Short mmCIF file of C-alpha atoms (C1' of nucleotides) in Angstrom, two decimals:
data_model
loop_
_atom_site.label_atom_id
_atom_site.label_comp_id
_atom_site.label_asym_id
_atom_site.label_seq_id
_atom_site.Cartn_x
_atom_site.Cartn_y
_atom_site.Cartn_z
CA UNK P 1 -9.99 -56.71 -26.20
CA UNK P 2 -6.12 -55.42 -25.29
CA UNK P 3 -4.66 -56.45 -22.12
CA UNK P 4 -4.15 -54.52 -18.99
CA UNK P 5 -1.48 -52.40 -18.73
CA UNK P 6 1.10 -50.87 -15.74
CA UNK P 7 0.27 -46.96 -16.35
CA UNK P 8 2.88 -45.30 -17.90
CA UNK P 9 6.09 -44.40 -16.17
CA UNK P 10 5.35 -47.18 -13.30
CA UNK P 11 6.48 -50.50 -13.90
CA UNK P 12 6.49 -54.51 -12.24
CA UNK P 13 10.11 -55.40 -10.34
CA UNK P 14 10.16 -59.12 -11.40
CA UNK P 15 10.87 -62.09 -9.26
CA UNK P 16 13.86 -61.92 -11.35
CA UNK P 17 15.06 -58.90 -10.26
CA UNK P 18 13.96 -58.49 -6.25
CA UNK P 19 17.50 -60.66 -5.19
CA UNK P 20 19.63 -57.59 -6.18
CA UNK P 21 16.78 -54.79 -4.37
CA UNK P 22 17.03 -57.16 -1.79
CA UNK P 23 20.57 -57.64 -1.89
CA UNK P 24 20.87 -53.42 -1.28
CA UNK P 25 18.14 -52.89 1.29
CA UNK P 26 20.03 -55.73 3.25
CA UNK P 27 23.59 -53.88 2.72
CA UNK P 28 21.55 -50.93 3.40
CA UNK P 29 20.19 -51.82 6.34
CA UNK P 30 23.16 -53.05 8.28
CA UNK P 31 24.95 -50.64 7.37
CA UNK P 32 22.59 -48.36 8.88
CA UNK P 33 22.26 -49.88 12.28
CA UNK P 34 25.99 -49.91 12.65
CA UNK P 35 25.83 -46.22 12.78
CA UNK P 36 22.38 -45.86 14.61
CA UNK P 37 20.29 -44.78 12.64
CA UNK P 38 16.36 -46.09 13.41
CA UNK P 39 14.04 -46.65 10.44
CA UNK P 40 10.57 -44.90 10.00
CA UNK P 41 7.73 -45.46 7.87
CA UNK P 42 5.52 -42.72 7.45
CA UNK P 43 2.34 -42.50 4.81
CA UNK P 44 2.99 -41.75 1.10
CA UNK P 45 0.13 -39.30 0.90
CA UNK P 46 0.24 -36.48 2.46
CA UNK P 47 -2.03 -32.83 2.12
CA UNK P 48 -0.79 -31.06 -0.96
CA UNK P 49 0.31 -27.84 1.74
CA UNK P 50 3.28 -29.78 3.40
CA UNK P 51 4.59 -30.00 -0.22
CA UNK P 52 4.21 -26.56 -1.20
CA UNK P 53 5.31 -24.95 2.09
CA UNK P 54 8.18 -27.57 2.81
CA UNK P 55 10.00 -28.23 -0.87
CA UNK P 56 8.80 -24.92 -2.43
CA UNK P 57 5.73 -23.05 -4.65
CA UNK P 58 8.29 -21.54 -7.43
CA UNK P 59 9.81 -25.47 -7.16
CA UNK P 60 9.47 -28.07 -10.75
CA UNK P 61 8.56 -30.58 -8.08
CA UNK P 62 5.39 -28.42 -7.15
CA UNK P 63 4.49 -26.32 -9.44
CA UNK P 64 4.78 -29.24 -12.91
CA UNK P 65 4.93 -32.83 -11.20
CA UNK P 66 3.16 -33.68 -8.75
CA UNK P 67 0.62 -36.35 -9.05
CA UNK P 68 -2.30 -34.16 -6.31
CA UNK P 69 -5.78 -34.73 -6.45
CA UNK P 70 -8.54 -34.12 -4.07
CA UNK P 71 -9.92 -36.81 -1.61
CA UNK P 72 -13.75 -37.59 -1.43
CA UNK P 73 -14.07 -35.13 1.84
CA UNK P 74 -13.12 -32.46 -1.06
CA UNK P 75 -9.01 -32.84 0.74
CA UNK P 76 -6.68 -31.50 -1.11
CA UNK P 77 -3.69 -34.89 -1.66
CA UNK P 78 -0.26 -35.46 -2.83
CA UNK P 79 1.29 -39.08 -3.57
CA UNK P 80 4.63 -37.58 -2.63
CA UNK P 81 7.00 -36.33 -4.82
CA UNK P 82 10.60 -36.88 -2.30
CA UNK P 83 10.41 -38.82 1.53
CA UNK P 84 12.68 -35.72 3.27
CA UNK P 85 9.64 -33.24 3.55
CA UNK P 86 6.92 -35.98 5.29
CA UNK P 87 9.66 -37.85 7.80
CA UNK P 88 10.10 -33.84 8.48
CA UNK P 89 6.82 -33.30 9.65
CA UNK P 90 6.30 -36.67 11.01
CA UNK P 91 9.02 -35.49 13.22
CA UNK P 92 7.79 -32.45 14.29
CA UNK P 93 4.51 -34.12 14.61
CA UNK P 94 5.59 -36.57 17.78
CA UNK P 95 7.80 -34.69 19.12
CA UNK P 96 10.70 -36.99 18.09
CA UNK P 97 12.51 -34.43 18.82
CA UNK P 98 14.58 -32.94 22.20
CA UNK P 99 15.79 -30.26 23.34
CA UNK P 100 20.06 -31.16 22.23
CA UNK P 101 18.82 -34.30 21.05
CA UNK P 102 20.50 -35.99 18.15
CA UNK P 103 17.48 -37.93 15.65
CA UNK P 104 18.83 -40.32 13.89
CA UNK P 105 16.35 -41.65 11.09
CA UNK P 106 15.90 -43.47 7.33
CA UNK P 107 13.66 -44.96 4.75
CA UNK P 108 13.41 -46.80 1.32
CA UNK P 109 9.89 -46.54 -0.24
CA UNK P 110 8.23 -44.83 -3.14
CA UNK P 111 7.62 -41.77 -4.51
CA UNK P 112 6.34 -40.48 -7.46
CA UNK P 113 6.41 -37.48 -10.18
CA UNK P 114 5.02 -36.86 -13.69
CA UNK P 115 7.21 -36.77 -15.74
CA UNK P 116 8.43 -37.71 -19.14
CA UNK P 117 9.56 -41.33 -19.00
CA UNK P 118 13.10 -42.24 -19.08
CA UNK P 119 16.05 -44.46 -18.52
CA UNK P 120 16.40 -44.33 -14.38
CA UNK P 121 13.87 -42.05 -14.67
CA UNK P 122 10.18 -43.11 -13.15
CA UNK P 123 6.95 -42.08 -12.42
CA UNK P 124 7.15 -44.19 -9.44
CA UNK P 125 10.10 -44.79 -8.25
CA UNK P 126 12.27 -45.59 -5.18
CA UNK P 127 14.12 -43.92 -3.38
CA UNK P 128 15.92 -44.83 -0.15
CA UNK P 129 16.40 -42.31 2.55
CA UNK P 130 18.36 -40.93 5.06
CA UNK P 131 18.31 -37.40 7.40
CA UNK P 132 20.07 -36.49 10.33
CA UNK P 133 18.12 -33.91 12.48
CA UNK P 134 19.28 -31.52 15.04
CA UNK P 135 22.14 -31.25 14.98
CA UNK P 136 23.74 -28.20 12.85
CA UNK P 137 28.07 -29.53 13.65
CA UNK P 138 29.72 -30.06 10.47
CA UNK P 139 30.43 -33.82 11.81
CA UNK P 140 27.11 -34.77 10.87
CA UNK P 141 27.68 -33.08 7.60
CA UNK P 142 30.82 -35.64 7.11
CA UNK P 143 29.13 -38.53 8.54
CA UNK P 144 25.65 -38.79 6.25
CA UNK P 145 28.05 -37.90 3.45
CA UNK P 146 29.59 -40.94 4.35
CA UNK P 147 27.80 -43.98 5.16
CA UNK P 148 26.24 -42.59 1.35
CA UNK P 149 29.88 -43.02 0.14
CA UNK P 150 30.42 -46.60 2.35
CA UNK P 151 27.22 -47.81 1.16
CA UNK P 152 27.33 -47.43 -2.87
CA UNK P 153 31.53 -49.21 -2.01
CA UNK P 154 30.45 -52.09 -0.12
CA UNK P 155 28.09 -52.34 -3.03
CA UNK P 156 30.64 -53.14 -5.07
CA UNK P 157 30.47 -48.97 -7.07
CA UNK P 158 33.94 -48.09 -7.88
CA UNK P 159 33.46 -45.58 -11.00
CA UNK P 160 31.51 -42.57 -8.72
CA UNK P 161 32.39 -39.24 -8.46
CA UNK P 162 30.80 -36.54 -5.76
CA UNK P 163 30.31 -32.83 -6.23
CA UNK P 164 30.17 -30.00 -3.44
CA UNK P 165 28.61 -26.82 -2.28
CA UNK P 166 27.78 -24.32 0.11
CA UNK P 167 24.30 -22.68 -1.03
CA UNK P 168 25.05 -20.34 2.49
CA UNK P 169 21.96 -19.53 4.97
CA UNK P 170 19.12 -17.61 4.09
CA UNK P 171 21.43 -14.53 4.82
CA UNK P 172 23.80 -15.48 2.14
CA UNK P 173 21.64 -16.81 -0.50
CA UNK P 174 19.81 -14.11 -0.58
CA UNK P 175 23.15 -11.89 -1.48
CA UNK P 176 24.17 -14.19 -4.26
CA UNK P 177 20.65 -13.96 -5.24
CA UNK P 178 20.81 -10.02 -5.79
CA UNK P 179 24.63 -10.28 -6.99
CA UNK P 180 23.49 -12.69 -9.03
CA UNK P 181 20.25 -11.72 -11.20
CA UNK P 182 22.24 -8.07 -11.10
CA UNK P 183 24.85 -9.41 -12.84
CA UNK P 184 22.75 -11.45 -15.36
CA UNK P 185 19.68 -8.39 -15.63
CA UNK P 186 22.19 -7.06 -18.84
CA UNK P 187 22.58 -10.72 -20.78
CA UNK P 188 19.28 -11.07 -19.72
CA UNK P 189 18.28 -11.52 -23.96
CA UNK P 190 21.50 -13.52 -24.64
CA UNK P 191 20.03 -16.22 -21.87
CA UNK P 192 18.09 -19.02 -22.56
CA UNK P 193 14.11 -18.79 -22.95
CA UNK P 194 14.09 -21.16 -19.22
CA UNK P 195 16.94 -18.64 -17.25
CA UNK P 196 15.17 -15.46 -18.75
CA UNK P 197 11.78 -16.86 -17.11
CA UNK P 198 14.00 -18.01 -13.99
CA UNK P 199 15.42 -14.33 -13.75
CA UNK P 200 12.52 -13.58 -11.63
CA UNK P 201 11.57 -17.20 -10.30
CA UNK P 202 15.11 -18.98 -9.77
CA UNK P 203 17.41 -17.25 -10.57
CA UNK P 204 20.55 -19.63 -8.89
CA UNK P 205 18.51 -22.43 -11.03
CA UNK P 206 20.31 -20.08 -14.24
CA UNK P 207 23.56 -22.04 -13.26
CA UNK P 208 22.98 -25.23 -13.89
CA UNK P 209 22.16 -24.73 -17.20
CA UNK P 210 22.43 -26.90 -20.15
CA UNK P 211 22.42 -23.96 -22.66
CA UNK P 212 26.16 -22.85 -24.50
CA UNK P 213 25.51 -19.51 -23.95
CA UNK P 214 23.84 -19.34 -20.86
CA UNK P 215 26.60 -21.16 -20.26
CA UNK P 216 29.39 -19.22 -21.02
CA UNK P 217 27.47 -16.12 -19.63
CA UNK P 218 27.31 -17.74 -16.51
CA UNK P 219 30.83 -18.18 -16.85
CA UNK P 220 31.93 -14.71 -15.58
CA UNK P 221 29.06 -14.59 -13.32
CA UNK P 222 29.79 -13.91 -9.21
CA UNK P 223 30.78 -16.47 -6.95
CA UNK P 224 28.30 -18.28 -4.55
CA UNK P 225 31.16 -19.34 -2.52
CA UNK P 226 32.77 -15.58 -1.94
CA UNK P 227 29.04 -15.06 -0.35
CA UNK P 228 29.08 -17.26 2.65
CA UNK P 229 29.51 -15.91 5.64
CA UNK P 230 32.12 -16.48 7.71
CA UNK P 231 30.42 -18.65 10.01
CA UNK P 232 28.69 -20.22 6.42
CA UNK P 233 32.63 -20.16 5.25
CA UNK P 234 34.04 -22.19 7.85
CA UNK P 235 31.75 -24.62 8.02
CA UNK P 236 31.60 -25.68 4.43
CA UNK P 237 35.87 -25.74 5.08
CA UNK P 238 35.11 -28.61 8.40
CA UNK P 239 33.55 -30.47 5.75
CA UNK P 240 35.80 -30.66 3.70
CA UNK P 241 38.25 -31.35 6.23
CA UNK P 242 35.87 -33.98 7.70
CA UNK P 243 36.06 -35.38 4.35
CA UNK P 244 38.99 -35.28 3.56
CA UNK P 245 40.61 -37.05 6.79
CA UNK P 246 38.06 -40.00 5.92
CA UNK P 247 39.71 -40.01 1.99
CA UNK P 248 36.19 -39.88 0.65
CA UNK P 249 36.70 -37.61 -2.51
CA UNK P 250 35.24 -34.71 -4.20
CA UNK P 251 35.11 -31.41 -6.09
CA UNK P 252 33.22 -28.63 -5.51
CA UNK P 253 31.24 -27.47 -7.84
CA UNK P 254 30.67 -23.65 -7.28
CA UNK P 255 27.45 -23.52 -9.54
CA UNK P 256 25.34 -26.95 -8.05
CA UNK P 257 22.26 -26.05 -7.11
CA UNK P 258 19.90 -27.91 -6.53
CA UNK P 259 16.09 -27.72 -7.64
CA UNK P 260 14.59 -28.00 -3.68
CA UNK P 261 14.51 -25.46 -1.97
CA UNK P 262 14.63 -26.46 1.46
CA UNK P 263 18.25 -27.14 1.32
CA UNK P 264 20.71 -24.72 3.16
CA UNK P 265 24.65 -24.88 2.88
CA UNK P 266 25.66 -28.80 2.12
CA UNK P 267 24.52 -28.83 -1.04
CA UNK P 268 26.06 -32.70 -2.98
CA UNK P 269 25.61 -34.78 -6.04
CA UNK P 270 26.91 -38.08 -6.31
CA UNK P 271 26.81 -39.59 -9.55
CA UNK P 272 27.49 -41.58 -12.95
CA UNK P 273 28.83 -41.09 -15.66
CA UNK P 274 27.04 -44.72 -17.16
CA UNK P 275 23.97 -43.59 -17.13
CA UNK P 276 23.12 -41.40 -19.57
CA UNK P 277 21.09 -37.61 -18.70
CA UNK P 278 20.07 -39.11 -15.54
CA UNK P 279 23.25 -39.27 -14.13
CA UNK P 280 23.02 -38.71 -10.13
CA UNK P 281 22.48 -40.75 -8.11
CA UNK P 282 22.40 -39.22 -4.53
CA UNK P 283 21.51 -36.05 -3.93
CA UNK P 284 21.71 -34.53 -0.82
CA UNK P 285 22.35 -31.66 1.84
CA UNK P 286 21.58 -29.92 4.14
CA UNK P 287 17.97 -28.08 5.35
CA UNK P 288 18.55 -26.20 8.17
CA UNK P 289 15.25 -24.36 7.76
CA UNK P 290 13.11 -26.87 7.22
CA UNK P 291 11.52 -28.26 9.97
CA UNK P 292 10.59 -24.21 10.92
CA UNK P 293 8.82 -23.83 7.62
CA UNK P 294 6.74 -27.38 8.55
CA UNK P 295 5.80 -25.13 11.61
CA UNK P 296 8.79 -27.17 14.48
CA UNK P 297 10.43 -25.69 15.97
CA UNK P 298 13.80 -24.18 15.05
CA UNK P 299 15.78 -27.51 13.80
CA UNK P 300 19.46 -28.23 11.74
CA UNK P 301 19.31 -31.37 9.35
CA UNK P 302 21.10 -32.98 6.76
CA UNK P 303 19.65 -35.62 4.33
CA UNK P 304 20.53 -37.93 1.74
CA UNK P 305 18.43 -39.90 -0.87
CA UNK P 306 20.23 -42.37 -2.89
CA UNK P 307 17.73 -43.76 -6.23
CA UNK P 308 17.54 -47.53 -6.21
CA UNK P 309 16.24 -47.61 -9.90
CA UNK P 310 19.55 -46.10 -10.92
CA UNK P 311 21.21 -47.33 -8.21
CA UNK P 312 20.33 -51.25 -9.37
CA UNK P 313 21.23 -50.50 -13.24
CA UNK P 314 23.98 -49.65 -12.65
CA UNK P 315 24.78 -53.30 -10.30
CA UNK P 316 22.84 -55.06 -13.23
CA UNK P 317 25.31 -53.08 -15.68
CA UNK P 318 28.40 -54.89 -12.96
CA UNK P 319 25.85 -58.02 -13.22
CA UNK P 320 26.18 -58.39 -9.18
CA UNK P 321 23.56 -61.34 -9.21
CA UNK P 322 23.35 -62.72 -5.69
CA UNK P 323 23.08 -65.96 -5.62
CA UNK P 324 18.80 -67.73 -5.22
CA UNK P 325 20.31 -71.09 -5.53
CA UNK P 326 18.07 -73.58 -3.40
CA UNK P 327 19.90 -76.33 -0.97
CA UNK P 328 17.94 -78.95 -2.13
CA UNK P 329 15.70 -80.80 -4.45
CA UNK P 330 13.19 -82.69 -3.53
CA UNK P 331 11.90 -85.27 -6.48
CA UNK P 332 9.14 -87.88 -6.51
CA UNK P 333 7.23 -89.83 -8.18
CA UNK P 334 3.54 -92.10 -7.34
CA UNK P 335 0.83 -91.70 -4.80
CA UNK P 336 2.79 -92.73 -1.70
CA UNK P 337 5.97 -90.99 -2.67
CA UNK P 338 4.58 -87.51 -3.41
CA UNK P 339 3.83 -87.48 0.03
CA UNK P 340 6.24 -88.28 1.49
CA UNK P 341 8.11 -85.90 -0.04
CA UNK P 342 5.70 -83.38 0.91
CA UNK P 343 7.41 -84.51 4.89
CA UNK P 344 10.56 -84.46 3.66
CA UNK P 345 10.73 -81.24 2.52
CA UNK P 346 8.48 -79.71 5.41
CA UNK P 347 11.79 -81.35 8.19
CA UNK P 348 14.85 -79.33 6.69
CA UNK P 349 12.92 -76.32 5.89
CA UNK P 350 12.59 -76.15 9.35
CA UNK P 351 16.60 -76.54 9.88
CA UNK P 352 16.49 -73.17 7.89
CA UNK P 353 16.90 -75.30 4.86
CA UNK P 354 15.70 -73.58 1.19
CA UNK P 355 13.29 -76.48 -0.25
CA UNK P 356 11.65 -77.08 -3.70
CA UNK P 357 9.81 -79.51 -4.30
CA UNK P 358 9.05 -80.30 -7.96
CA UNK P 359 5.51 -81.58 -8.72
CA UNK P 360 5.32 -82.21 -11.92
CA UNK P 361 4.84 -86.15 -11.57
CA UNK P 362 6.32 -86.30 -14.62
CA UNK P 363 9.82 -89.17 -15.44
CA UNK P 364 12.20 -89.12 -13.52
CA UNK P 365 14.89 -87.89 -16.10
CA UNK P 366 12.83 -84.26 -16.35
CA UNK P 367 13.26 -84.11 -12.52
CA UNK P 368 16.40 -84.30 -12.13
CA UNK P 369 16.77 -82.43 -15.52
CA UNK P 370 15.09 -78.74 -13.33
CA UNK P 371 17.01 -80.48 -10.39
CA UNK P 372 19.92 -79.57 -11.65
CA UNK P 373 18.54 -75.68 -13.46
CA UNK P 374 17.45 -74.78 -9.62
CA UNK P 375 21.29 -75.30 -8.53
CA UNK P 376 20.41 -77.07 -5.88
CA UNK P 377 23.04 -79.12 -3.39
CA UNK P 378 21.49 -82.38 -3.23
CA UNK P 379 19.03 -84.28 -4.17
CA UNK P 380 15.77 -85.80 -2.39
CA UNK P 381 14.71 -88.79 -4.28
CA UNK P 382 11.00 -90.71 -3.52
CA UNK P 383 9.81 -92.60 -5.74
CA UNK P 384 7.49 -95.93 -5.02
CA UNK P 385 10.28 -97.55 -4.60
CA UNK P 386 11.48 -95.83 -1.48
CA UNK P 387 7.86 -94.76 0.02
CA UNK P 388 7.43 -98.61 -0.10
CA UNK P 389 10.87 -99.05 1.88
CA UNK P 390 9.86 -96.44 4.14
CA UNK P 391 13.64 -94.75 3.09
CA UNK P 392 14.31 -92.11 0.34
CA UNK P 393 17.85 -91.44 -2.12
CA UNK P 394 20.45 -87.85 -1.35
CA UNK P 395 22.29 -87.64 -4.20
CA UNK P 396 24.81 -85.40 -3.75
CA UNK P 397 24.13 -83.06 -7.68
CA UNK P 398 28.17 -81.70 -7.75
CA UNK P 399 29.66 -85.53 -7.47
CA UNK P 400 26.44 -87.66 -8.30
CA UNK P 401 26.84 -89.75 -5.25
CA UNK P 402 24.18 -91.58 -3.92
CA UNK P 403 23.17 -93.17 -0.39
CA UNK P 404 20.07 -94.50 1.21
CA UNK P 405 18.42 -92.82 4.17
CA UNK P 406 15.43 -93.88 6.45
CA UNK P 407 12.77 -91.29 6.78
CA UNK P 408 12.63 -92.68 10.27
CA UNK P 409 16.16 -90.74 10.83
CA UNK P 410 15.37 -87.36 8.37
CA UNK P 411 14.54 -85.19 11.80
CA UNK P 412 18.23 -86.66 13.35
CA UNK P 413 20.25 -86.07 10.43
CA UNK P 414 18.34 -82.90 9.06
CA UNK P 415 20.94 -80.41 11.03
CA UNK P 416 24.20 -82.78 9.64
CA UNK P 417 22.43 -82.27 6.32
CA UNK P 418 22.43 -78.43 6.77
CA UNK P 419 25.74 -78.15 7.63
CA UNK P 420 27.95 -80.65 4.92
CA UNK P 421 25.28 -78.64 1.90
CA UNK P 422 26.49 -75.49 3.73
CA UNK P 423 30.10 -76.86 3.21
CA UNK P 424 29.93 -78.20 -0.08
CA UNK P 425 28.44 -74.70 -1.41
CA UNK P 426 31.48 -72.63 0.26
CA UNK P 427 34.24 -76.04 -1.68
CA UNK P 428 32.66 -74.95 -4.59
"C1'" G Y 1 5.10 -30.19 -21.89
"C1'" C Y 2 8.86 -29.93 -26.66
"C1'" G Y 3 12.33 -32.83 -29.88
"C1'" A Y 4 13.44 -38.19 -32.39
"C1'" G Y 5 13.69 -42.96 -33.33
"C1'" C Y 6 11.50 -48.52 -31.89
"C1'" G Y 7 7.24 -51.57 -30.82
"C1'" U Y 8 6.99 -59.04 -34.69
"C1'" A Y 9 6.19 -65.21 -29.15
"C1'" G Y 10 9.13 -65.29 -22.34
"C1'" C Y 11 13.65 -63.36 -24.91
"C1'" C Y 12 17.03 -62.13 -29.45
"C1'" A Y 13 15.30 -61.63 -33.96
"C1'" A Y 14 14.50 -61.82 -40.45
"C1'" G Y 15 10.24 -60.59 -43.42
"C1'" G Y 16 9.83 -53.50 -46.67
"C1'" G Y 17 2.43 -55.26 -51.25
"C1'" G Y 18 1.24 -61.47 -53.07
"C1'" U Y 19 -1.08 -64.86 -49.17
"C1'" U Y 20 0.74 -71.38 -44.61
"C1'" A Y 21 5.07 -64.62 -41.06
"C1'" A Y 22 12.47 -67.48 -41.13
"C1'" G Y 23 16.15 -68.90 -36.95
"C1'" G Y 24 17.67 -69.06 -32.71
"C1'" C Y 25 17.64 -68.93 -26.73
"C1'" A Y 26 14.19 -70.33 -23.34
"C1'" G Y 27 9.24 -73.63 -21.71
"C1'" C Y 28 6.87 -78.42 -23.04
"C1'" G Y 29 5.98 -83.63 -24.62
"C1'" G Y 30 9.25 -87.44 -26.59
"C1'" A Y 31 13.54 -90.90 -27.97
"C1'" U Y 32 15.20 -92.85 -22.09
"C1'" U Y 33 7.72 -96.00 -17.98
"C1'" G Y 34 14.09 -95.09 -12.40
"C1'" U Y 35 19.37 -91.47 -12.43
"C1'" G Y 36 21.31 -84.71 -14.76
"C1'" A Y 37 25.74 -84.67 -20.87
"C1'" U Y 38 25.28 -84.48 -25.35
"C1'" U Y 39 22.28 -85.91 -30.09
"C1'" C Y 40 18.21 -86.57 -32.51
"C1'" C Y 41 11.87 -86.05 -33.27
"C1'" G Y 42 7.24 -82.98 -31.80
"C1'" C Y 43 4.64 -79.17 -30.00
"C1'" C Y 44 5.41 -73.63 -28.88
"C1'" A Y 45 2.48 -65.82 -32.72
"C1'" U Y 46 -5.76 -68.24 -36.29
"C1'" U Y 47 -0.85 -62.90 -35.98
"C1'" C Y 48 3.03 -58.68 -35.88
"C1'" G Y 49 2.04 -53.28 -29.04
"C1'" G Y 50 -4.19 -51.23 -30.51
"C1'" G Y 51 -8.40 -48.89 -33.99
"C1'" G Y 52 -8.52 -46.95 -38.26
"C1'" G Y 53 -7.61 -45.86 -43.81
"C1'" U Y 54 -6.01 -47.22 -48.77
"C1'" U Y 55 -5.82 -51.74 -51.50
"C1'" C Y 56 -8.80 -57.75 -55.09
"C1'" G Y 57 -4.57 -57.93 -50.90
"C1'" A Y 58 -1.32 -55.05 -45.26
"C1'" A Y 59 3.39 -56.87 -40.26
"C1'" U Y 60 4.51 -54.05 -44.56
"C1'" C Y 61 1.97 -47.65 -47.12
"C1'" C Y 62 -0.25 -43.44 -44.70
"C1'" C Y 63 -3.32 -41.62 -40.16
"C1'" C Y 64 -5.33 -41.39 -35.11
"C1'" U Y 65 -3.09 -43.32 -29.99
"C1'" C Y 66 -0.31 -46.36 -26.13
"C1'" G Y 67 4.01 -48.13 -24.49
"C1'" U Y 68 9.08 -47.15 -25.14
"C1'" U Y 69 14.14 -45.52 -25.93
"C1'" C Y 70 17.37 -41.24 -26.09
"C1'" G Y 71 17.22 -35.90 -25.77
"C1'" C Y 72 15.55 -30.94 -24.03
"C1'" C Y 73 13.52 -30.25 -19.36
"C1'" C Y 74 14.08 -31.63 -14.66
"C1'" C Y 75 16.00 -34.76 -10.95
"C1'" A Y 76 16.92 -39.96 -7.29
#
RNA sequence: GCGAGCGUAGCCAAGGGGUUAAGGCAGCGGAUUGUGAUUCCGCCAUUCGGGGGUUCGAAUCCCCUCGUUCGCCCCA
């Protein structure tokens, strides 16, 4: 019988890796709390129409990458391919927005796209998603982008670059789209085949093509930024000014066009040179039309998503390893002693210490080796002699110093032990 | 969905038709039946991702399949 395997494009995040993920999530949670963002937890399943209407039927994500199936009631269901649409739906459904107010939300969780797996690209992947709903102010764009850069910086990521663009409002985009089609149509025969078909379906995406001949043609195409209306331009100017004032570096990339239809005005991507072809760690932008598109009141919004697989890949390259060391390792031998050891571990855990018990019953020498490997600061020893005398040995693994303590006084001494362990750890 | 490379133990691997599949790390047991290092000894793949074929003989050659990596594509 062949052993069961995880599905293609999915993977187990193993105990050796979860400390890194937990550290990323804890850092993000703290940062978002300080910026007044609140967590929301929408379902992973939504009706298919949400994504068709929200993301756009002409996009690759909706057109060929969704996990869509019919449930037992005959409804078309889709595992979310991204998070923003579900959040927008929830905001509408529960009327979370009251007029004139602002809603700051975040969420972390899996999303699903049926794609060919690659380093930094899986079929089930995880995103941290941040959204600011209800403000069209350019300061909102700056706030949201600053949260992304601060988070990445706090985690220790230095050599990242940010591309910034404005795709304008719906009218700007339409006028530019027309101009671009007019420009490209005479060159149609020289474009790569993907770009040829996009000329009808999604011409702006041609700007993004990596095909050399296509790029050469696109070099001389009209510039999107020349087609922004006065207020679109003004909005974009103020976003740039705000970023500059905060010392956030970026480069303008008039060919940055993101693959989801809902984006308007500001669009940005944060990339790393250390990820190969899947270089984008964080991507986002403004989506002023989405809420209305989904049947709610017209509401401006901006947000982004960070890909956690890509982020943790970068952190692993930096050898970031959150500590998983135990405070205390309990060694015991003999029936009476092993019973006592359980009590001792409980007592120490109650004051907040991390305590691992050796369950092997093997020779003390072996147990000490494991104590060492657990990177515990303190080893508690209960053998037959100690059990009989009602005591335990406390051995400080750094210095080797060992003292006896009566079991009866452990409760009273536990808090002091905790302080001493913290002090020893600090010193090392 | 297209193209190319790679799958030998928990990890890193040698072996490229001749039958007991090197070695290292990790793990377990012992030397040391109550104290962490080092050292030494022993154990740890009835089988080379899976299935089929060629052959007297297959980890090695062929086909299929699964997984993975790198591009394309797409995006986080």
